[in-house]
mmCIF file of C-alpha atoms in Angstrom:
data_model
loop_
_atom_site.group_PDB
_atom_site.id
_atom_site.type_symbol
_atom_site.label_atom_id
_atom_site.label_comp_id
_atom_site.label_asym_id
_atom_site.label_seq_id
_atom_site.Cartn_x
_atom_site.Cartn_y
_atom_site.Cartn_z
ATOM 1 C CA UNK A 258 37.389 74.589 143.117
ATOM 2 C CA UNK A 259 34.167 76.068 144.501
ATOM 3 C CA UNK A 260 31.705 77.990 142.399
ATOM 4 C CA UNK A 261 29.341 78.656 145.327
ATOM 5 C CA UNK A 262 28.845 81.874 147.245
ATOM 6 C CA UNK A 263 27.051 85.189 146.847
ATOM 7 C CA UNK A 264 29.957 87.659 146.935
ATOM 8 C CA UNK A 265 29.889 91.203 148.286
ATOM 9 C CA UNK A 266 31.450 94.000 146.265
ATOM 10 C CA UNK A 267 32.569 97.509 147.104
ATOM 11 C CA UNK A 268 34.262 100.317 145.148
ATOM 12 C CA UNK A 269 36.353 103.141 146.596
ATOM 13 C CA UNK A 270 39.476 105.239 146.104
ATOM 14 C CA UNK A 271 42.656 104.098 147.813
ATOM 15 C CA UNK A 272 45.293 106.307 149.423
ATOM 16 C CA UNK A 273 46.990 106.844 146.050
ATOM 17 C CA UNK A 274 43.782 108.100 144.496
ATOM 18 C CA UNK A 275 43.198 105.013 142.362
ATOM 19 C CA UNK A 276 39.804 103.455 141.985
ATOM 20 C CA UNK A 277 39.725 100.083 143.672
ATOM 21 C CA UNK A 278 37.087 97.361 143.685
ATOM 22 C CA UNK A 279 36.795 94.526 146.170
ATOM 23 C CA UNK A 280 34.717 91.355 145.990
ATOM 24 C CA UNK A 281 34.417 88.676 148.659
ATOM 25 C CA UNK A 282 34.992 85.315 147.012
ATOM 26 C CA UNK A 283 33.052 82.100 147.687
ATOM 27 C CA UNK A 284 34.857 79.726 150.011
ATOM 28 C CA UNK A 285 34.176 76.127 150.921
ATOM 29 C CA UNK A 286 36.165 76.369 154.173
ATOM 30 C CA UNK A 287 34.505 79.553 155.476
ATOM 31 C CA UNK A 288 37.670 81.654 155.259
ATOM 32 C CA UNK A 289 37.287 85.159 153.862
ATOM 33 C CA UNK A 290 39.103 85.681 150.578
ATOM 34 C CA UNK A 291 38.909 88.763 148.408
ATOM 35 C CA UNK A 292 39.666 89.726 144.830
ATOM 36 C CA UNK A 293 40.730 93.281 144.016
ATOM 37 C CA UNK A 294 40.398 95.318 140.831
ATOM 38 C CA UNK A 295 42.070 98.590 139.921
ATOM 39 C CA UNK A 296 41.278 101.150 137.228
ATOM 40 C CA UNK A 297 41.519 104.744 136.069
ATOM 41 C CA UNK A 298 37.781 105.385 136.426
ATOM 42 C CA UNK A 299 35.037 104.240 138.746
ATOM 43 C CA UNK A 300 33.082 102.771 135.794
ATOM 44 C CA UNK A 301 36.051 100.650 134.679
ATOM 45 C CA UNK A 302 36.308 99.082 138.133
ATOM 46 C CA UNK A 303 32.532 98.831 138.564
ATOM 47 C CA UNK A 304 32.224 96.816 135.348
ATOM 48 C CA UNK A 305 34.856 94.337 136.546
ATOM 49 C CA UNK A 306 33.199 94.014 139.954
ATOM 50 C CA UNK A 307 29.752 93.543 138.392
ATOM 51 C CA UNK A 308 31.016 90.825 136.046
ATOM 52 C CA UNK A 309 32.603 88.856 138.880
ATOM 53 C CA UNK A 310 29.583 89.243 141.174
ATOM 54 C CA UNK A 311 27.333 88.070 138.350
ATOM 55 C CA UNK A 312 29.461 84.923 137.954
ATOM 56 C CA UNK A 313 29.330 84.270 141.699
ATOM 57 C CA UNK A 314 25.548 84.714 141.915
ATOM 58 C CA UNK A 315 24.942 82.483 138.877
ATOM 59 C CA UNK A 316 27.303 79.792 140.221
ATOM 60 C CA UNK A 317 29.583 80.134 137.195
ATOM 61 C CA UNK A 318 32.564 81.580 139.036
ATOM 62 C CA UNK A 319 35.735 79.513 138.849
ATOM 63 C CA UNK A 320 38.710 80.467 140.957
ATOM 64 C CA UNK A 321 41.704 81.245 138.694
ATOM 65 C CA UNK A 322 43.783 78.095 138.401
ATOM 66 C CA UNK A 323 47.528 78.395 138.965
ATOM 67 C CA UNK A 324 48.287 75.100 137.217
ATOM 68 C CA UNK A 325 49.923 75.555 133.808
ATOM 69 C CA UNK A 326 48.578 73.916 130.681
ATOM 70 C CA UNK A 327 51.694 71.736 130.460
ATOM 71 C CA UNK A 328 51.333 70.578 134.083
ATOM 72 C CA UNK A 329 47.672 69.775 133.556
ATOM 73 C CA UNK A 330 48.291 67.874 130.310
ATOM 74 C CA UNK A 331 50.938 65.705 132.001
ATOM 75 C CA UNK A 332 48.519 64.878 134.825
ATOM 76 C CA UNK A 333 45.588 64.354 132.479
ATOM 77 C CA UNK A 334 47.564 62.005 130.223
ATOM 78 C CA UNK A 335 48.822 59.770 133.022
ATOM 79 C CA UNK A 336 45.733 59.671 135.248
ATOM 80 C CA UNK A 337 42.766 60.010 132.929
ATOM 81 C CA UNK A 338 44.030 58.758 129.566
ATOM 82 C CA UNK A 339 46.787 56.187 129.838
ATOM 83 C CA UNK A 340 44.562 53.289 130.973
ATOM 84 C CA UNK A 341 42.248 53.774 127.972
ATOM 85 C CA UNK A 342 44.526 54.888 125.137
ATOM 86 C CA UNK A 343 46.067 52.730 122.438
ATOM 87 C CA UNK A 344 49.848 52.800 122.747
ATOM 88 C CA UNK A 345 50.276 54.584 119.408
ATOM 89 C CA UNK A 346 47.891 57.351 120.512
ATOM 90 C CA UNK A 347 49.591 57.634 123.898
ATOM 91 C CA UNK A 348 53.004 58.054 122.253
ATOM 92 C CA UNK A 349 51.624 60.722 119.906
ATOM 93 C CA UNK A 350 50.081 62.606 122.840
ATOM 94 C CA UNK A 351 53.415 62.492 124.662
ATOM 95 C CA UNK A 352 55.108 63.982 121.615
ATOM 96 C CA UNK A 353 52.566 66.799 121.326
ATOM 97 C CA UNK A 354 52.782 67.639 125.031
ATOM 98 C CA UNK A 355 56.549 67.491 125.561
ATOM 99 C CA UNK A 356 57.840 68.625 122.164
ATOM 100 C CA UNK A 357 55.193 70.989 120.791
ATOM 101 C CA UNK A 358 53.298 72.433 123.770
ATOM 102 C CA UNK A 359 55.638 72.490 126.784
ATOM 103 C CA UNK A 360 57.774 75.518 125.885
ATOM 104 C CA UNK A 361 55.108 77.537 124.095
ATOM 105 C CA UNK A 362 51.433 77.712 125.010
ATOM 106 C CA UNK A 363 52.063 75.131 127.732
ATOM 107 C CA UNK A 364 53.662 77.801 129.939
ATOM 108 C CA UNK A 365 50.357 79.640 130.455
ATOM 109 C CA UNK A 366 48.228 78.971 133.514
ATOM 110 C CA UNK A 367 44.824 77.486 132.749
ATOM 111 C CA UNK A 368 43.241 80.734 133.950
ATOM 112 C CA UNK A 369 45.233 82.685 131.341
ATOM 113 C CA UNK A 370 44.223 80.623 128.316
ATOM 114 C CA UNK A 371 41.898 82.184 125.755
ATOM 115 C CA UNK A 372 40.517 81.272 122.359
ATOM 116 C CA UNK A 373 42.659 84.043 120.859
ATOM 117 C CA UNK A 374 45.826 82.491 122.334
ATOM 118 C CA UNK A 375 44.987 79.088 120.853
ATOM 119 C CA UNK A 376 44.108 80.626 117.502
ATOM 120 C CA UNK A 377 47.484 82.356 117.388
ATOM 121 C CA UNK A 378 49.196 79.114 118.457
ATOM 122 C CA UNK A 379 47.490 77.029 115.764
ATOM 123 C CA UNK A 380 48.253 79.606 113.074
ATOM 124 C CA UNK A 381 51.926 79.597 114.045
ATOM 125 C CA UNK A 382 52.122 75.779 114.135
ATOM 126 C CA UNK A 383 50.589 75.642 110.663
ATOM 127 C CA UNK A 384 53.359 77.915 109.357
ATOM 128 C CA UNK A 385 56.421 76.845 111.347
ATOM 129 C CA UNK A 386 55.374 73.912 113.511
ATOM 130 C CA UNK A 387 57.720 71.145 112.385
ATOM 131 C CA UNK A 388 60.215 70.093 115.035
ATOM 132 C CA UNK A 389 63.043 70.213 112.491
ATOM 133 C CA UNK A 390 62.157 73.789 111.592
ATOM 134 C CA UNK A 391 61.361 72.921 107.975
ATOM 135 C CA UNK A 392 57.896 74.378 107.609
ATOM 136 C CA UNK A 393 54.426 73.851 109.013
ATOM 137 C CA UNK A 394 53.133 71.025 111.165
ATOM 138 C CA UNK A 395 51.456 68.152 109.327
ATOM 139 C CA UNK A 396 47.715 69.019 108.987
ATOM 140 C CA UNK A 397 46.587 65.681 110.424
ATOM 141 C CA UNK A 398 48.991 66.010 113.365
ATOM 142 C CA UNK A 399 47.762 69.540 114.076
ATOM 143 C CA UNK A 400 44.159 68.360 114.073
ATOM 144 C CA UNK A 401 45.017 65.430 116.350
ATOM 145 C CA UNK A 402 46.825 67.782 118.743
ATOM 146 C CA UNK A 403 43.823 70.123 118.753
ATOM 147 C CA UNK A 404 41.505 67.194 119.528
ATOM 148 C CA UNK A 405 43.785 66.174 122.404
ATOM 149 C CA UNK A 406 43.808 69.716 123.818
ATOM 150 C CA UNK A 407 40.035 69.948 123.518
ATOM 151 C CA UNK A 408 39.534 66.704 125.451
ATOM 152 C CA UNK A 409 42.022 67.696 128.152
ATOM 153 C CA UNK A 410 40.457 71.123 128.683
ATOM 154 C CA UNK A 411 36.941 69.663 128.678
ATOM 155 C CA UNK A 412 38.129 67.559 131.607
ATOM 156 C CA UNK A 413 39.509 70.694 133.293
ATOM 157 C CA UNK A 414 36.120 72.413 132.897
ATOM 158 C CA UNK A 415 34.351 69.370 134.365
ATOM 159 C CA UNK A 416 36.680 69.566 137.362
ATOM 160 C CA UNK A 417 35.931 73.301 137.907
ATOM 161 C CA UNK A 418 39.487 74.285 136.991
ATOM 162 C CA UNK A 419 38.190 76.476 134.144
ATOM 163 C CA UNK A 420 34.909 78.186 133.339
ATOM 164 C CA UNK A 421 34.876 77.228 129.654
ATOM 165 C CA UNK A 422 37.017 75.445 127.079
ATOM 166 C CA UNK A 423 39.050 78.019 125.102
ATOM 167 C CA UNK A 424 39.754 75.596 122.231
ATOM 168 C CA UNK A 425 36.077 75.181 121.327
ATOM 169 C CA UNK A 426 35.930 78.112 118.934
ATOM 170 C CA UNK A 427 39.540 78.082 117.748
ATOM 171 C CA UNK A 428 39.644 77.401 114.000
ATOM 172 C CA UNK A 429 42.297 75.185 112.477
ATOM 173 C CA UNK A 430 44.043 76.804 109.497
ATOM 174 C CA UNK A 431 43.023 75.524 106.079
ATOM 175 C CA UNK A 432 45.722 73.701 104.149
ATOM 176 C CA UNK A 433 45.913 73.156 100.405
ATOM 177 C CA UNK A 434 44.582 69.659 99.766
ATOM 178 C CA UNK A 435 47.455 67.223 99.441
ATOM 179 C CA UNK A 436 47.678 65.450 96.106
ATOM 180 C CA UNK A 437 46.673 61.819 96.449
ATOM 181 C CA UNK A 438 49.237 59.425 95.020
ATOM 182 C CA UNK A 439 48.173 56.077 93.584
ATOM 183 C CA UNK A 440 49.224 53.774 90.767
ATOM 184 C CA UNK A 441 47.671 54.092 87.331
ATOM 185 C CA UNK A 442 46.234 50.954 85.739
ATOM 186 C CA UNK A 443 49.425 50.454 83.718
ATOM 187 C CA UNK A 444 51.658 51.029 86.753
ATOM 188 C CA UNK A 445 49.604 48.558 88.771
ATOM 189 C CA UNK A 446 50.054 45.934 86.051
ATOM 190 C CA UNK A 447 53.787 46.660 86.039
ATOM 191 C CA UNK A 448 53.931 46.295 89.823
ATOM 192 C CA UNK A 449 52.017 43.017 89.797
ATOM 193 C CA UNK A 450 54.391 41.654 87.178
ATOM 194 C CA UNK A 451 57.430 42.806 89.180
ATOM 195 C CA UNK A 452 56.361 41.104 92.426
ATOM 196 C CA UNK A 453 55.853 37.638 90.930
ATOM 197 C CA UNK A 454 57.968 35.233 92.966
ATOM 198 C CA UNK A 455 59.107 38.018 95.322
ATOM 199 C CA UNK A 456 58.807 37.659 99.091
ATOM 200 C CA UNK A 457 56.529 40.724 99.128
ATOM 201 C CA UNK A 458 54.186 39.398 96.443
ATOM 202 C CA UNK A 459 51.398 38.299 98.764
ATOM 203 C CA UNK A 460 51.316 41.271 101.160
ATOM 204 C CA UNK A 461 51.326 43.696 98.225
ATOM 205 C CA UNK A 462 48.521 41.787 96.476
ATOM 206 C CA UNK A 463 46.422 41.764 99.646
ATOM 207 C CA UNK A 464 46.946 45.526 100.042
ATOM 208 C CA UNK A 465 46.077 46.139 96.378
ATOM 209 C CA UNK A 466 42.900 44.044 96.484
ATOM 210 C CA UNK A 467 41.520 44.774 99.976
ATOM 211 C CA UNK A 468 42.662 48.344 100.683
ATOM 212 C CA UNK A 469 43.893 47.534 104.191
ATOM 213 C CA UNK A 470 46.203 49.949 105.988
ATOM 214 C CA UNK A 471 49.810 48.920 106.567
ATOM 215 C CA UNK A 472 49.295 48.254 110.296
ATOM 216 C CA UNK A 473 46.232 46.129 109.512
ATOM 217 C CA UNK A 474 48.097 44.209 106.813
ATOM 218 C CA UNK A 475 51.041 43.303 109.031
ATOM 219 C CA UNK A 476 48.782 42.606 112.021
ATOM 220 C CA UNK A 477 46.742 40.036 110.089
ATOM 221 C CA UNK A 478 46.757 36.536 111.619
ATOM 222 C CA UNK A 479 45.658 33.264 110.090
ATOM 223 C CA UNK A 480 42.928 32.923 112.704
ATOM 224 C CA UNK A 481 41.330 36.018 111.149
ATOM 225 C CA UNK A 482 41.477 34.554 107.623
ATOM 226 C CA UNK A 483 38.653 32.391 106.266
ATOM 227 C CA UNK A 484 39.515 30.549 103.050
ATOM 228 C CA UNK A 485 36.775 28.633 101.254
ATOM 229 C CA UNK A 486 37.847 28.054 97.671
ATOM 230 C CA UNK A 487 34.363 26.792 96.763
ATOM 231 C CA UNK A 488 32.502 29.535 98.589
ATOM 232 C CA UNK A 489 33.190 32.913 100.172
ATOM 233 C CA UNK A 490 36.613 33.820 101.520
ATOM 234 C CA UNK A 491 37.344 36.848 103.672
ATOM 235 C CA UNK A 492 39.695 38.443 106.177
ATOM 236 C CA UNK A 493 38.739 40.110 109.450
ATOM 237 C CA UNK A 494 40.576 43.212 110.643
ATOM 238 C CA UNK A 495 40.949 42.738 114.391
ATOM 239 C CA UNK A 496 44.538 43.713 115.254
ATOM 240 C CA UNK A 497 47.195 46.101 113.999
ATOM 241 C CA UNK A 498 50.975 46.228 114.323
ATOM 242 C CA UNK A 499 52.869 49.503 114.417
ATOM 243 C CA UNK A 500 56.334 50.634 115.414
ATOM 244 C CA UNK A 501 56.207 53.443 117.969
ATOM 245 C CA UNK A 502 58.539 55.390 120.232
ATOM 246 C CA UNK A 503 59.580 53.365 123.287
ATOM 247 C CA UNK A 504 58.341 54.789 126.616
ATOM 248 C CA UNK A 505 59.593 51.914 128.783
ATOM 249 C CA UNK A 506 63.033 52.727 130.290
ATOM 250 C CA UNK A 507 63.684 49.028 130.923
ATOM 251 C CA UNK A 508 63.766 48.384 127.149
ATOM 252 C CA UNK A 509 67.040 49.586 125.555
ATOM 253 C CA UNK A 510 65.625 50.405 122.091
ATOM 254 C CA UNK A 511 64.269 53.736 120.866
ATOM 255 C CA UNK A 512 61.211 52.157 119.264
ATOM 256 C CA UNK A 513 59.101 49.052 119.863
ATOM 257 C CA UNK A 514 56.521 47.027 117.964
ATOM 258 C CA UNK A 515 53.045 47.407 119.419
ATOM 259 C CA UNK A 516 49.974 45.249 118.799
ATOM 260 C CA UNK A 517 46.697 47.142 119.101
ATOM 261 C CA UNK A 518 43.052 46.898 118.315
ATOM 262 C CA UNK A 519 42.047 49.105 115.368
ATOM 263 C CA UNK A 520 41.468 52.727 116.332
ATOM 264 C CA UNK A 521 37.692 52.805 115.766
ATOM 265 C CA UNK A 522 34.792 50.364 115.569
ATOM 266 C CA UNK A 523 34.503 51.203 111.855
ATOM 267 C CA UNK A 524 38.060 49.933 111.368
ATOM 268 C CA UNK A 525 37.138 46.511 112.802
ATOM 269 C CA UNK A 526 35.606 44.958 109.731
ATOM 270 C CA UNK A 527 35.300 41.964 107.422
ATOM 271 C CA UNK A 528 36.660 42.247 103.876
ATOM 272 C CA UNK A 529 35.723 39.734 101.137
ATOM 273 C CA UNK A 530 38.531 38.218 99.070
ATOM 274 C CA UNK A 531 38.389 37.779 95.313
ATOM 275 C CA UNK A 532 38.468 34.039 94.414
ATOM 276 C CA UNK A 533 41.842 34.361 92.678
ATOM 277 C CA UNK A 534 43.347 36.167 95.677
ATOM 278 C CA UNK A 535 41.902 33.541 98.046
ATOM 279 C CA UNK A 536 43.432 30.741 95.958
ATOM 280 C CA UNK A 537 46.852 32.385 95.932
ATOM 281 C CA UNK A 538 46.644 33.068 99.657
ATOM 282 C CA UNK A 539 45.903 29.379 100.288
ATOM 283 C CA UNK A 540 48.968 28.427 98.215
ATOM 284 C CA UNK A 541 51.031 30.980 100.116
ATOM 285 C CA UNK A 542 49.892 29.507 103.440
ATOM 286 C CA UNK A 543 50.897 25.991 102.403
ATOM 287 C CA UNK A 544 54.327 27.202 101.264
ATOM 288 C CA UNK A 545 54.808 29.208 104.466
ATOM 289 C CA UNK A 546 54.049 26.126 106.550
ATOM 290 C CA UNK A 547 56.450 24.008 104.488
ATOM 291 C CA UNK A 548 59.289 26.497 105.011
ATOM 292 C CA UNK A 549 58.516 26.784 108.726
ATOM 293 C CA UNK A 550 58.829 23.035 109.234
ATOM 294 C CA UNK A 551 61.889 22.786 107.014
ATOM 295 C CA UNK A 552 63.758 25.495 108.927
ATOM 296 C CA UNK A 553 62.415 24.597 112.351
ATOM 297 C CA UNK A 554 60.833 27.986 113.034
ATOM 298 C CA UNK A 555 58.411 28.125 115.982
ATOM 299 C CA UNK A 556 54.779 28.522 114.938
ATOM 300 C CA UNK A 557 53.816 32.122 114.251
ATOM 301 C CA UNK A 558 50.183 32.886 113.456
ATOM 302 C CA UNK A 559 50.977 36.051 111.535
ATOM 303 C CA UNK A 560 50.127 35.821 107.847
ATOM 304 C CA UNK A 561 53.133 37.838 106.748
ATOM 305 C CA UNK A 562 56.453 37.007 108.357
ATOM 306 C CA UNK A 563 60.115 37.914 107.973
ATOM 307 C CA UNK A 564 62.740 35.525 106.587
ATOM 308 C CA UNK A 565 63.383 34.287 110.143
ATOM 309 C CA UNK A 566 59.746 33.315 110.624
ATOM 310 C CA UNK A 567 59.030 36.199 113.003
ATOM 311 C CA UNK A 568 56.526 39.020 112.534
ATOM 312 C CA UNK A 569 57.279 41.281 109.566
ATOM 313 C CA UNK A 570 58.503 44.628 110.918
ATOM 314 C CA UNK A 571 56.780 47.679 109.339
ATOM 315 C CA UNK A 572 60.171 49.347 108.974
ATOM 316 C CA UNK A 573 61.591 46.387 107.023
ATOM 317 C CA UNK A 574 58.452 46.085 104.899
ATOM 318 C CA UNK A 575 58.612 49.760 103.897
ATOM 319 C CA UNK A 576 62.319 49.503 103.070
ATOM 320 C CA UNK A 577 61.984 46.362 100.946
ATOM 321 C CA UNK A 578 58.891 47.714 99.185
ATOM 322 C CA UNK A 579 60.725 50.914 98.279
ATOM 323 C CA UNK A 580 63.726 48.944 96.986
ATOM 324 C CA UNK A 581 61.434 46.735 94.889
ATOM 325 C CA UNK A 582 59.920 49.776 93.166
ATOM 326 C CA UNK A 583 63.338 51.272 92.498
ATOM 327 C CA UNK A 584 64.748 47.998 91.196
ATOM 328 C CA UNK A 585 61.920 47.683 88.681
ATOM 329 C CA UNK A 586 61.791 51.321 87.597
ATOM 330 C CA UNK A 587 58.321 51.889 89.038
ATOM 331 C CA UNK A 588 57.274 55.353 90.211
ATOM 332 C CA UNK A 589 57.786 55.628 93.972
ATOM 333 C CA UNK A 590 54.501 55.704 95.854
ATOM 334 C CA UNK A 591 54.428 54.853 99.556
ATOM 335 C CA UNK A 592 52.749 51.794 101.067
ATOM 336 C CA UNK A 593 49.589 53.766 101.865
ATOM 337 C CA UNK A 594 49.346 54.431 98.135
ATOM 338 C CA UNK A 595 48.397 50.759 97.686
ATOM 339 C CA UNK A 596 45.237 51.508 99.690
ATOM 340 C CA UNK A 597 44.492 54.541 97.521
ATOM 341 C CA UNK A 598 45.088 52.436 94.412
ATOM 342 C CA UNK A 599 42.546 49.856 95.596
ATOM 343 C CA UNK A 600 39.938 52.535 96.313
ATOM 344 C CA UNK A 601 40.495 54.212 92.953
ATOM 345 C CA UNK A 602 40.161 50.923 91.011
ATOM 346 C CA UNK A 603 37.077 49.978 93.053
ATOM 347 C CA UNK A 604 35.246 53.188 92.161
ATOM 348 C CA UNK A 605 36.381 52.962 88.541
ATOM 349 C CA UNK A 606 34.957 49.422 88.434
ATOM 350 C CA UNK A 607 31.553 50.620 89.634
ATOM 351 C CA UNK A 608 31.684 49.776 93.359
ATOM 352 C CA UNK A 609 29.251 51.953 95.305
ATOM 353 C CA UNK A 610 30.824 54.549 97.645
ATOM 354 C CA UNK A 611 28.819 53.066 100.535
ATOM 355 C CA UNK A 612 30.308 49.596 100.010
ATOM 356 C CA UNK A 613 33.799 51.011 99.528
ATOM 357 C CA UNK A 614 33.466 53.047 102.717
ATOM 358 C CA UNK A 615 32.701 49.903 104.726
ATOM 359 C CA UNK A 616 35.579 47.967 103.153
ATOM 360 C CA UNK A 617 38.039 50.778 103.871
ATOM 361 C CA UNK A 618 36.787 51.188 107.448
ATOM 362 C CA UNK A 619 35.893 54.853 107.037
ATOM 363 C CA UNK A 620 33.647 56.587 109.561
ATOM 364 C CA UNK A 621 31.218 57.804 106.898
ATOM 365 C CA UNK A 622 30.417 57.629 103.198
ATOM 366 C CA UNK A 623 30.919 61.392 103.072
ATOM 367 C CA UNK A 624 34.528 60.991 104.148
ATOM 368 C CA UNK A 625 35.087 58.402 101.404
ATOM 369 C CA UNK A 626 33.550 60.635 98.745
ATOM 370 C CA UNK A 627 35.629 63.600 99.879
ATOM 371 C CA UNK A 628 38.837 61.552 99.983
ATOM 372 C CA UNK A 629 38.357 60.086 96.514
ATOM 373 C CA UNK A 630 36.712 63.074 94.843
ATOM 374 C CA UNK A 631 39.255 62.820 92.008
ATOM 375 C CA UNK A 632 37.641 59.549 90.914
ATOM 376 C CA UNK A 633 34.006 60.474 91.482
ATOM 377 C CA UNK A 634 34.443 63.716 89.533
ATOM 378 C CA UNK A 635 35.843 61.798 86.548
ATOM 379 C CA UNK A 636 33.036 59.232 86.750
ATOM 380 C CA UNK A 637 30.403 61.965 86.888
ATOM 381 C CA UNK A 638 31.805 63.514 83.716
ATOM 382 C CA UNK A 639 31.850 60.133 81.938
ATOM 383 C CA UNK A 640 28.301 59.269 82.968
ATOM 384 C CA UNK A 641 27.010 62.713 82.030
ATOM 385 C CA UNK A 642 28.525 62.206 78.580
ATOM 386 C CA UNK A 643 26.190 59.252 78.189
ATOM 387 C CA UNK A 644 23.237 61.670 78.220
ATOM 388 C CA UNK A 645 24.258 62.820 74.729
ATOM 389 C CA UNK A 646 22.301 59.970 73.170
ATOM 390 C CA UNK A 647 19.047 61.596 74.285
ATOM 391 C CA UNK A 648 19.828 64.913 72.557
#
């Protein structure tokens, strides 16, 4: 859409006695097009004419776009995003566009969108944004949706479909900080005792002593594991496995397992293994290979597999983990809580926040400190108490 042209404006009264303003619009094809303004006073119309002529003369005029936000998001997702996005992100974007945006703010034309409209939309989603009608949209999901909208409308601005991005100055509502759930030292000991000899023993131990995310844990392959029982052992986080909504009509299931690269470069990392964990992992590998040969399973390079030798499904892992906790009378904390437990123990043991941040794959030390403020606050109090000896 052209932004070029000088524009001529005129103001007069029409046959009905109304003040009317007229501006000739810039045109790439040479055809004359005009925009009209109406108002109760000459000044009201003159201000509108002056604003438009100023935009035309400064090359900032953008012809009002008739495409709706929903239509643009669908086009943007398929043409500009799909080739680059991880499947999990693509599926999430589809959900935001078709389930959250389509029948609400998605009905507005791009030319009608304002910061105020987005602010109102975000405020409403924070209060009543869940698809099941049971309260506000998850804070992380709302932020991810906002980031998606911002990217899509930046693209629209770059393509001269809009003058500016209306999401830039919209403010996401503040949520009460969610309580972080992790195992206490005693609960962790109880859990480690309960998993001895269980099929989930090794994946739970790896999660507890490396802090990997569930998708990283289940996506771990032996080729990314280095075991040196006389030296340094480590794992490399290179792939993830997640179950996502199926978007392929040729596949008859609602969800599919997807292998991806980690979301960010920070997430692709090397994590050292404690000697005892490395030894147990080596024993686990030998036992896994023995069972594979005994049962005739085809070779599978995944470290953690199901009873049939295939990749361990996240859905099955979560179910069996939950049942294990219940069976042993251990407080229910989700799989991600194993990661929080690792981080909490690491800080309690004196690991520096910078080192922990790298191990966890966080984008910054600041994010790590903010996430685990409950631990650092306790440690600060304990260390300050040590100053008493100087009084």
